[in-house]
mmCIF file with all atom_site columns, C-alpha atoms in Angstrom:
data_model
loop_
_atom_site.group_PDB
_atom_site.id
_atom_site.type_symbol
_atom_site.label_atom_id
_atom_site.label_alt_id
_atom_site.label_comp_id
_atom_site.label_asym_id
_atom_site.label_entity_id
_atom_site.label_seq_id
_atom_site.pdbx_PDB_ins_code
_atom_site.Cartn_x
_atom_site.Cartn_y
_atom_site.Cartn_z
_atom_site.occupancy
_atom_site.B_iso_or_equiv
_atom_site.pdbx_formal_charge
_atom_site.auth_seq_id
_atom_site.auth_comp_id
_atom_site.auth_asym_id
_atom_site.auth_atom_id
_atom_site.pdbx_PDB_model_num
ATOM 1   C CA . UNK A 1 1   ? 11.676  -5.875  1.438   1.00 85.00 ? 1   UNK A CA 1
ATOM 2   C CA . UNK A 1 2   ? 11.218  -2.141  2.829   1.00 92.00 ? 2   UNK A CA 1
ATOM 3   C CA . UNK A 1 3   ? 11.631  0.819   0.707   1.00 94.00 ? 3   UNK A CA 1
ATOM 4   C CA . UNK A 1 4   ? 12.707  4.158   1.473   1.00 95.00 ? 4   UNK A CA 1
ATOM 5   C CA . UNK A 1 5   ? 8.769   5.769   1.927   1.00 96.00 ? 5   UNK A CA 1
ATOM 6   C CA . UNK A 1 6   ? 7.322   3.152   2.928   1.00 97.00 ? 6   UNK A CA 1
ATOM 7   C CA . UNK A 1 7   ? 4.730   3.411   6.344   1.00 98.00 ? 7   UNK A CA 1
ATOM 8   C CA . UNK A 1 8   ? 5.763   1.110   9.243   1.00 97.00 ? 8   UNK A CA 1
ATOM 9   C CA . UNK A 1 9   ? 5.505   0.530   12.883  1.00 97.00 ? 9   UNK A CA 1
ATOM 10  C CA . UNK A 1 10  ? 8.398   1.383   14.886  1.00 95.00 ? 10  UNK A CA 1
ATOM 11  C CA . UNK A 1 11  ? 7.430   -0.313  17.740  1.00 93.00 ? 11  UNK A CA 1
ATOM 12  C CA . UNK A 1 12  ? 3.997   1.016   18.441  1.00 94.00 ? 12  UNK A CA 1
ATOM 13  C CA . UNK A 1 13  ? 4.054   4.196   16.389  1.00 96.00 ? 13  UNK A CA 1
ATOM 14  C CA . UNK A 1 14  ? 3.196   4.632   12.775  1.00 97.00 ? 14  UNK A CA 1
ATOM 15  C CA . UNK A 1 15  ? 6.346   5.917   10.617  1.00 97.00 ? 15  UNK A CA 1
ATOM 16  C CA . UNK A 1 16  ? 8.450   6.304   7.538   1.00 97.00 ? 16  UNK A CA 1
ATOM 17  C CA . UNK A 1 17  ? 11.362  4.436   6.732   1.00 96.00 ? 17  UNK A CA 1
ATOM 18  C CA . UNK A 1 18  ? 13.883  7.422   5.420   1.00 96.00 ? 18  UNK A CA 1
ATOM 19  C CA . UNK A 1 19  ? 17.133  5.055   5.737   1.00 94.00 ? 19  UNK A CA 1
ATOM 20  C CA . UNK A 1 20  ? 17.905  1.714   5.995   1.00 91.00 ? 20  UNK A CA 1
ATOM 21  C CA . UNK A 1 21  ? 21.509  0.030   6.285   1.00 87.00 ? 21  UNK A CA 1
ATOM 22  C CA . UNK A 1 22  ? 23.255  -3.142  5.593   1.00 84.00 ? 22  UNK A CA 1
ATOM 23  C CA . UNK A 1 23  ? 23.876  -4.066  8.939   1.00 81.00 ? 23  UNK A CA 1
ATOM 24  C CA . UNK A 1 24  ? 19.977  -3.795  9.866   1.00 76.00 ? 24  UNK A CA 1
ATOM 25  C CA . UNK A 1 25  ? 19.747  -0.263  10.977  1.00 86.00 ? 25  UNK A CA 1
ATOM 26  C CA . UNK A 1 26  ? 16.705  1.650   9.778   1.00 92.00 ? 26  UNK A CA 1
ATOM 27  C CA . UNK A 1 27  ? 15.714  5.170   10.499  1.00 94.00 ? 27  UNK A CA 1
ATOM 28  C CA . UNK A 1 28  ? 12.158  6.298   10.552  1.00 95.00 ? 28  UNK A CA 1
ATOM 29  C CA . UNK A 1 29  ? 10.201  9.567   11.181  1.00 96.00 ? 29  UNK A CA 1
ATOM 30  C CA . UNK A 1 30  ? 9.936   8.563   14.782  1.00 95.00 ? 30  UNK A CA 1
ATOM 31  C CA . UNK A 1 31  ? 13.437  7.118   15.168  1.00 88.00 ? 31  UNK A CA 1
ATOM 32  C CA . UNK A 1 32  ? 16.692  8.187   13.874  1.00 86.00 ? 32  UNK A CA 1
ATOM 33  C CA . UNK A 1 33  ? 18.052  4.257   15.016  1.00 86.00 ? 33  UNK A CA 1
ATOM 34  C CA . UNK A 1 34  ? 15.922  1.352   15.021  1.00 85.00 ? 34  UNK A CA 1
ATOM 35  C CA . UNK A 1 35  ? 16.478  -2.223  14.959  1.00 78.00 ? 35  UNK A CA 1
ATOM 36  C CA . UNK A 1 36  ? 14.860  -4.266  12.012  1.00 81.00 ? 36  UNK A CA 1
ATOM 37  C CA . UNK A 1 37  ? 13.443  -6.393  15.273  1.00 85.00 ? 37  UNK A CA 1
ATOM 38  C CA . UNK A 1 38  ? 11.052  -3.434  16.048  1.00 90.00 ? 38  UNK A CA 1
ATOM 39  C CA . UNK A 1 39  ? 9.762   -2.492  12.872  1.00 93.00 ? 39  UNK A CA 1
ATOM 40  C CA . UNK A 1 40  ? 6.245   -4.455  11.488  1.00 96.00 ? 40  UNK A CA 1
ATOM 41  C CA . UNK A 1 41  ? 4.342   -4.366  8.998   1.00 97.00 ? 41  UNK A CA 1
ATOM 42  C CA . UNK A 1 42  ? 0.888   -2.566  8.869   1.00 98.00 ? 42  UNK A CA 1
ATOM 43  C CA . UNK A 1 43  ? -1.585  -4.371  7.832   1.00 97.00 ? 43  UNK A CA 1
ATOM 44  C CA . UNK A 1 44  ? -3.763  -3.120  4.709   1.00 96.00 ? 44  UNK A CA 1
ATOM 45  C CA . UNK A 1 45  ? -7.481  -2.826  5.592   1.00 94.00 ? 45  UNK A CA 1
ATOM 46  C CA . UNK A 1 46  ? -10.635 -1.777  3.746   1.00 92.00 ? 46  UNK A CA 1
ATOM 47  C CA . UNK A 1 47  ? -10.815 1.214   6.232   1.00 94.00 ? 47  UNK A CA 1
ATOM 48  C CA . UNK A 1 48  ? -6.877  2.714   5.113   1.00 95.00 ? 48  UNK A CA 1
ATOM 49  C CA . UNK A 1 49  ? -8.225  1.655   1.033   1.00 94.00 ? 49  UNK A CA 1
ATOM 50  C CA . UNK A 1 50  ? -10.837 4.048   1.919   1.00 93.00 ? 50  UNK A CA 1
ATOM 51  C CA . UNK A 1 51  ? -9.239  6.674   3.818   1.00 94.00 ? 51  UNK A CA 1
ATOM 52  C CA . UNK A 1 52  ? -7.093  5.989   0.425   1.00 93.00 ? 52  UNK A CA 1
ATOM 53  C CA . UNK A 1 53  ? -10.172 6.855   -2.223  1.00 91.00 ? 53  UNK A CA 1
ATOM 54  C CA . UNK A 1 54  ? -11.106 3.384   -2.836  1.00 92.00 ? 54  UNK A CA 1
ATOM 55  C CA . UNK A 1 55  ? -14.908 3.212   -3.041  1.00 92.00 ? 55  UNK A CA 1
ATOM 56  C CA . UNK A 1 56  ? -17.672 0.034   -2.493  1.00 91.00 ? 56  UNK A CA 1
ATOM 57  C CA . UNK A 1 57  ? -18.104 -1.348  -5.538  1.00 86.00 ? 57  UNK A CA 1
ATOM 58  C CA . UNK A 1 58  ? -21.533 -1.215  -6.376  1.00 86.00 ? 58  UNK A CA 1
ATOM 59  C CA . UNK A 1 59  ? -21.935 -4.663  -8.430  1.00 87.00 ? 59  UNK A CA 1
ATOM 60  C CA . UNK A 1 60  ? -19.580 -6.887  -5.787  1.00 89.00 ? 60  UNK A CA 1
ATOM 61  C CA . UNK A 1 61  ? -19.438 -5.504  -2.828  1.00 90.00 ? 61  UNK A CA 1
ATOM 62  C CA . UNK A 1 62  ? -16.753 -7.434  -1.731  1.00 90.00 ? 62  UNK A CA 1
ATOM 63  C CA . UNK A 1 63  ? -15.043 -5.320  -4.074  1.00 92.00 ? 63  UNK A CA 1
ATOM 64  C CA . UNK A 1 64  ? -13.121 -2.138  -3.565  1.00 92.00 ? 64  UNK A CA 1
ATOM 65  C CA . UNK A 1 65  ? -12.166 0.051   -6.713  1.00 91.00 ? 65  UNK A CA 1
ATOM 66  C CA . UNK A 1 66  ? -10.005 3.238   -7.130  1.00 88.00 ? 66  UNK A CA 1
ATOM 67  C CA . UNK A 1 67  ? -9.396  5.183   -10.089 1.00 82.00 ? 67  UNK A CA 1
ATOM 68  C CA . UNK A 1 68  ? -6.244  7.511   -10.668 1.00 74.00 ? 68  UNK A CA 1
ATOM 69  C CA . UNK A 1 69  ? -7.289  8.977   -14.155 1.00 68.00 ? 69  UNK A CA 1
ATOM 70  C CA . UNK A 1 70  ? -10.356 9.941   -15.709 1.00 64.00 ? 70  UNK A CA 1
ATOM 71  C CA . UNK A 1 71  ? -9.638  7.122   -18.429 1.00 65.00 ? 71  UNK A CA 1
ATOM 72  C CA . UNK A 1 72  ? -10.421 3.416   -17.244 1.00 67.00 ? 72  UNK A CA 1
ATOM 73  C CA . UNK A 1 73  ? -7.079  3.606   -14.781 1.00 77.00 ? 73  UNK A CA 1
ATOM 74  C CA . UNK A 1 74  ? -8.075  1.733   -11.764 1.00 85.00 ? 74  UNK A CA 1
ATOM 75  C CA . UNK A 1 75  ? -7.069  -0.225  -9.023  1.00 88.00 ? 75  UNK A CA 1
ATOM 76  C CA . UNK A 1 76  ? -9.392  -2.940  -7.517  1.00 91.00 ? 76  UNK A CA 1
ATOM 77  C CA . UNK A 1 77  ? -8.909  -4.574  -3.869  1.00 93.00 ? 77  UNK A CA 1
ATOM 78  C CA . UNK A 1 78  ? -10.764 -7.807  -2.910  1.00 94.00 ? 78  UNK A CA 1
ATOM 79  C CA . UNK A 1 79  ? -11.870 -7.499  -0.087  1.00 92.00 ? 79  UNK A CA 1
ATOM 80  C CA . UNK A 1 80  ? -12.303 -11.865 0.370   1.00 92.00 ? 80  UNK A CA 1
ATOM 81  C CA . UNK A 1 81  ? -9.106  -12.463 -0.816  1.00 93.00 ? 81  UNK A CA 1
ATOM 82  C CA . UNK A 1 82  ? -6.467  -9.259  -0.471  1.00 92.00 ? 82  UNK A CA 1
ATOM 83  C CA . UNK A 1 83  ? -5.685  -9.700  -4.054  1.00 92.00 ? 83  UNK A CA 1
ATOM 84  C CA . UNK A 1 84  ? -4.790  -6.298  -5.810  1.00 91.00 ? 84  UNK A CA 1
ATOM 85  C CA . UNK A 1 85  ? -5.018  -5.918  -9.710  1.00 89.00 ? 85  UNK A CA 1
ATOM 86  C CA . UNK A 1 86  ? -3.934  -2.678  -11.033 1.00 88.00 ? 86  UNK A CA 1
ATOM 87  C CA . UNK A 1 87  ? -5.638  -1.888  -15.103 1.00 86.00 ? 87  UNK A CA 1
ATOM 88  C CA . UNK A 1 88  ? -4.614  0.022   -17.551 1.00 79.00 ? 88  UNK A CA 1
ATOM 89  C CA . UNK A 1 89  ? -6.822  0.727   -20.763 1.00 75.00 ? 89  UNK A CA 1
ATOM 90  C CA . UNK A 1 90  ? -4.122  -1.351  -22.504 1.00 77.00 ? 90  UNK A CA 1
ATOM 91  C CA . UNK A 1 91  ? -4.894  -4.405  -20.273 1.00 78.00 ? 91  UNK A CA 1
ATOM 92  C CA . UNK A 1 92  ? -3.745  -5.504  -17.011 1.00 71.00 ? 92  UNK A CA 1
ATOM 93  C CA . UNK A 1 93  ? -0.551  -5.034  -15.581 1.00 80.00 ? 93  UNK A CA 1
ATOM 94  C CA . UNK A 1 94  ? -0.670  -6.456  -11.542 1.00 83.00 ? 94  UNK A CA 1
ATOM 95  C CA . UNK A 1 95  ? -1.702  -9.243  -9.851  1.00 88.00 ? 95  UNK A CA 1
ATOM 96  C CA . UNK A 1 96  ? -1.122  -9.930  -6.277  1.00 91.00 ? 96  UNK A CA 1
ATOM 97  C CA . UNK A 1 97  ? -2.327  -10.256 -2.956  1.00 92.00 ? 97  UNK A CA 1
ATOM 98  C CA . UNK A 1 98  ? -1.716  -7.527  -0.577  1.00 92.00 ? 98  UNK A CA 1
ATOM 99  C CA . UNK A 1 99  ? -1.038  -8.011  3.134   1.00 95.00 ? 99  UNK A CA 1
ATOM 100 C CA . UNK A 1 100 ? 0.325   -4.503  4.292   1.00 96.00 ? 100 UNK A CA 1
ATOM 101 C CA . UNK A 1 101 ? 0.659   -0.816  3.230   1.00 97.00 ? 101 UNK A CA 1
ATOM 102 C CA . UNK A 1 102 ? 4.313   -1.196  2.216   1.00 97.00 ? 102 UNK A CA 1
ATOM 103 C CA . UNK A 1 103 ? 3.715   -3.792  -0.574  1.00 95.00 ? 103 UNK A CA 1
ATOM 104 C CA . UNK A 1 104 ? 0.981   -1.150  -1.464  1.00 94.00 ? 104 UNK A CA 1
ATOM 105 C CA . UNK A 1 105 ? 3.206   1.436   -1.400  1.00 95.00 ? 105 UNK A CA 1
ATOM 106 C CA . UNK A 1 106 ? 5.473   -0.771  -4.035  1.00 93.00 ? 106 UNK A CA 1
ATOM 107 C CA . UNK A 1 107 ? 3.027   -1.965  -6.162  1.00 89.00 ? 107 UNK A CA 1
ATOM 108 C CA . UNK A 1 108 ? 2.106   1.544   -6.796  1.00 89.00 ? 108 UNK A CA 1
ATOM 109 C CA . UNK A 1 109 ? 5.973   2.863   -7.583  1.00 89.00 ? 109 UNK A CA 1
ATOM 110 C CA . UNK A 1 110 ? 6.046   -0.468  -9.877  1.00 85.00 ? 110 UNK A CA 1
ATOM 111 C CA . UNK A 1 111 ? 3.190   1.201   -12.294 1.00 83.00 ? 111 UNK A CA 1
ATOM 112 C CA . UNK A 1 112 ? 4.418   4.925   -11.867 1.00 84.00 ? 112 UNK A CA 1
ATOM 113 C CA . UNK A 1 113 ? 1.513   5.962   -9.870  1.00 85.00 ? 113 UNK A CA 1
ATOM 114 C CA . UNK A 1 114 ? 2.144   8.774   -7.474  1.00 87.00 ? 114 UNK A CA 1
ATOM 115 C CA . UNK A 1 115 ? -0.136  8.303   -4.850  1.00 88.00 ? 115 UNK A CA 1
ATOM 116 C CA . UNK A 1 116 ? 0.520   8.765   -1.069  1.00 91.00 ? 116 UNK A CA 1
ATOM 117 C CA . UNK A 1 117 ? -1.135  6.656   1.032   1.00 94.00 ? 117 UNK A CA 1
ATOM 118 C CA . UNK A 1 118 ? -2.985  8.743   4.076   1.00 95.00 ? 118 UNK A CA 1
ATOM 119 C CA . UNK A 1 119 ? -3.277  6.428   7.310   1.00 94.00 ? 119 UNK A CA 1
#
């Protein structure tokens, strides 16, 4: 499930995927040929939400919130469970629990927010 832009590991070095092939190929910022076997996952902390913007939230602290507008925009992280939710002023439009940057990265292209994600 990797997207062009999305931050990996290429073996032990963080990257970019910037191609990926049918036959399993991927190229990254570190590596112009790597095998799908060598690329993980990073795993999404509190520390890269952060890094990220995301701030303590000051009535659950098990709580991490981010907002990308000055309207009520805002992203919220759980720290206890990974589970993301992304609001809107209309109402809420994600659910999901969050295991790595990369499904970050997506969740974030799924509700047009242009954000990139600093490691």
């Amino acid at each position: 499930e990797l997207m062009i832009g999305d931050y990996v590991f290429d073996g032990d070095n963080v990257a970019q995927v910037t191609s990926i092939t049918c036959d399993g190929i991927i190229e990254t910022t570190f590596n112009e040929t790597s095998n799908i076997e060598v690329i993980h996952p990073i795993p999404l902390t509190p520390e890269i939400l952060e890094k990220n913007g995301f701030e303590v939230n000051k009535k659950d602290k098990n709580m991490l919130k981010w907002r990308w507008s000055v309207i009520d925009d805002c992203i919220s992280y759980d720290k206890s469970t990974g589970i993301v939710r992304i609001f809107y002023p209309s109402g809420l439009v994600f659910v999901k629990i969050l295991e790595f940057v990369h499904e970050l990265q997506h969740a974030l292209r799924l509700c047009n927010i242009d954000k990139k994600i600093v490691l």
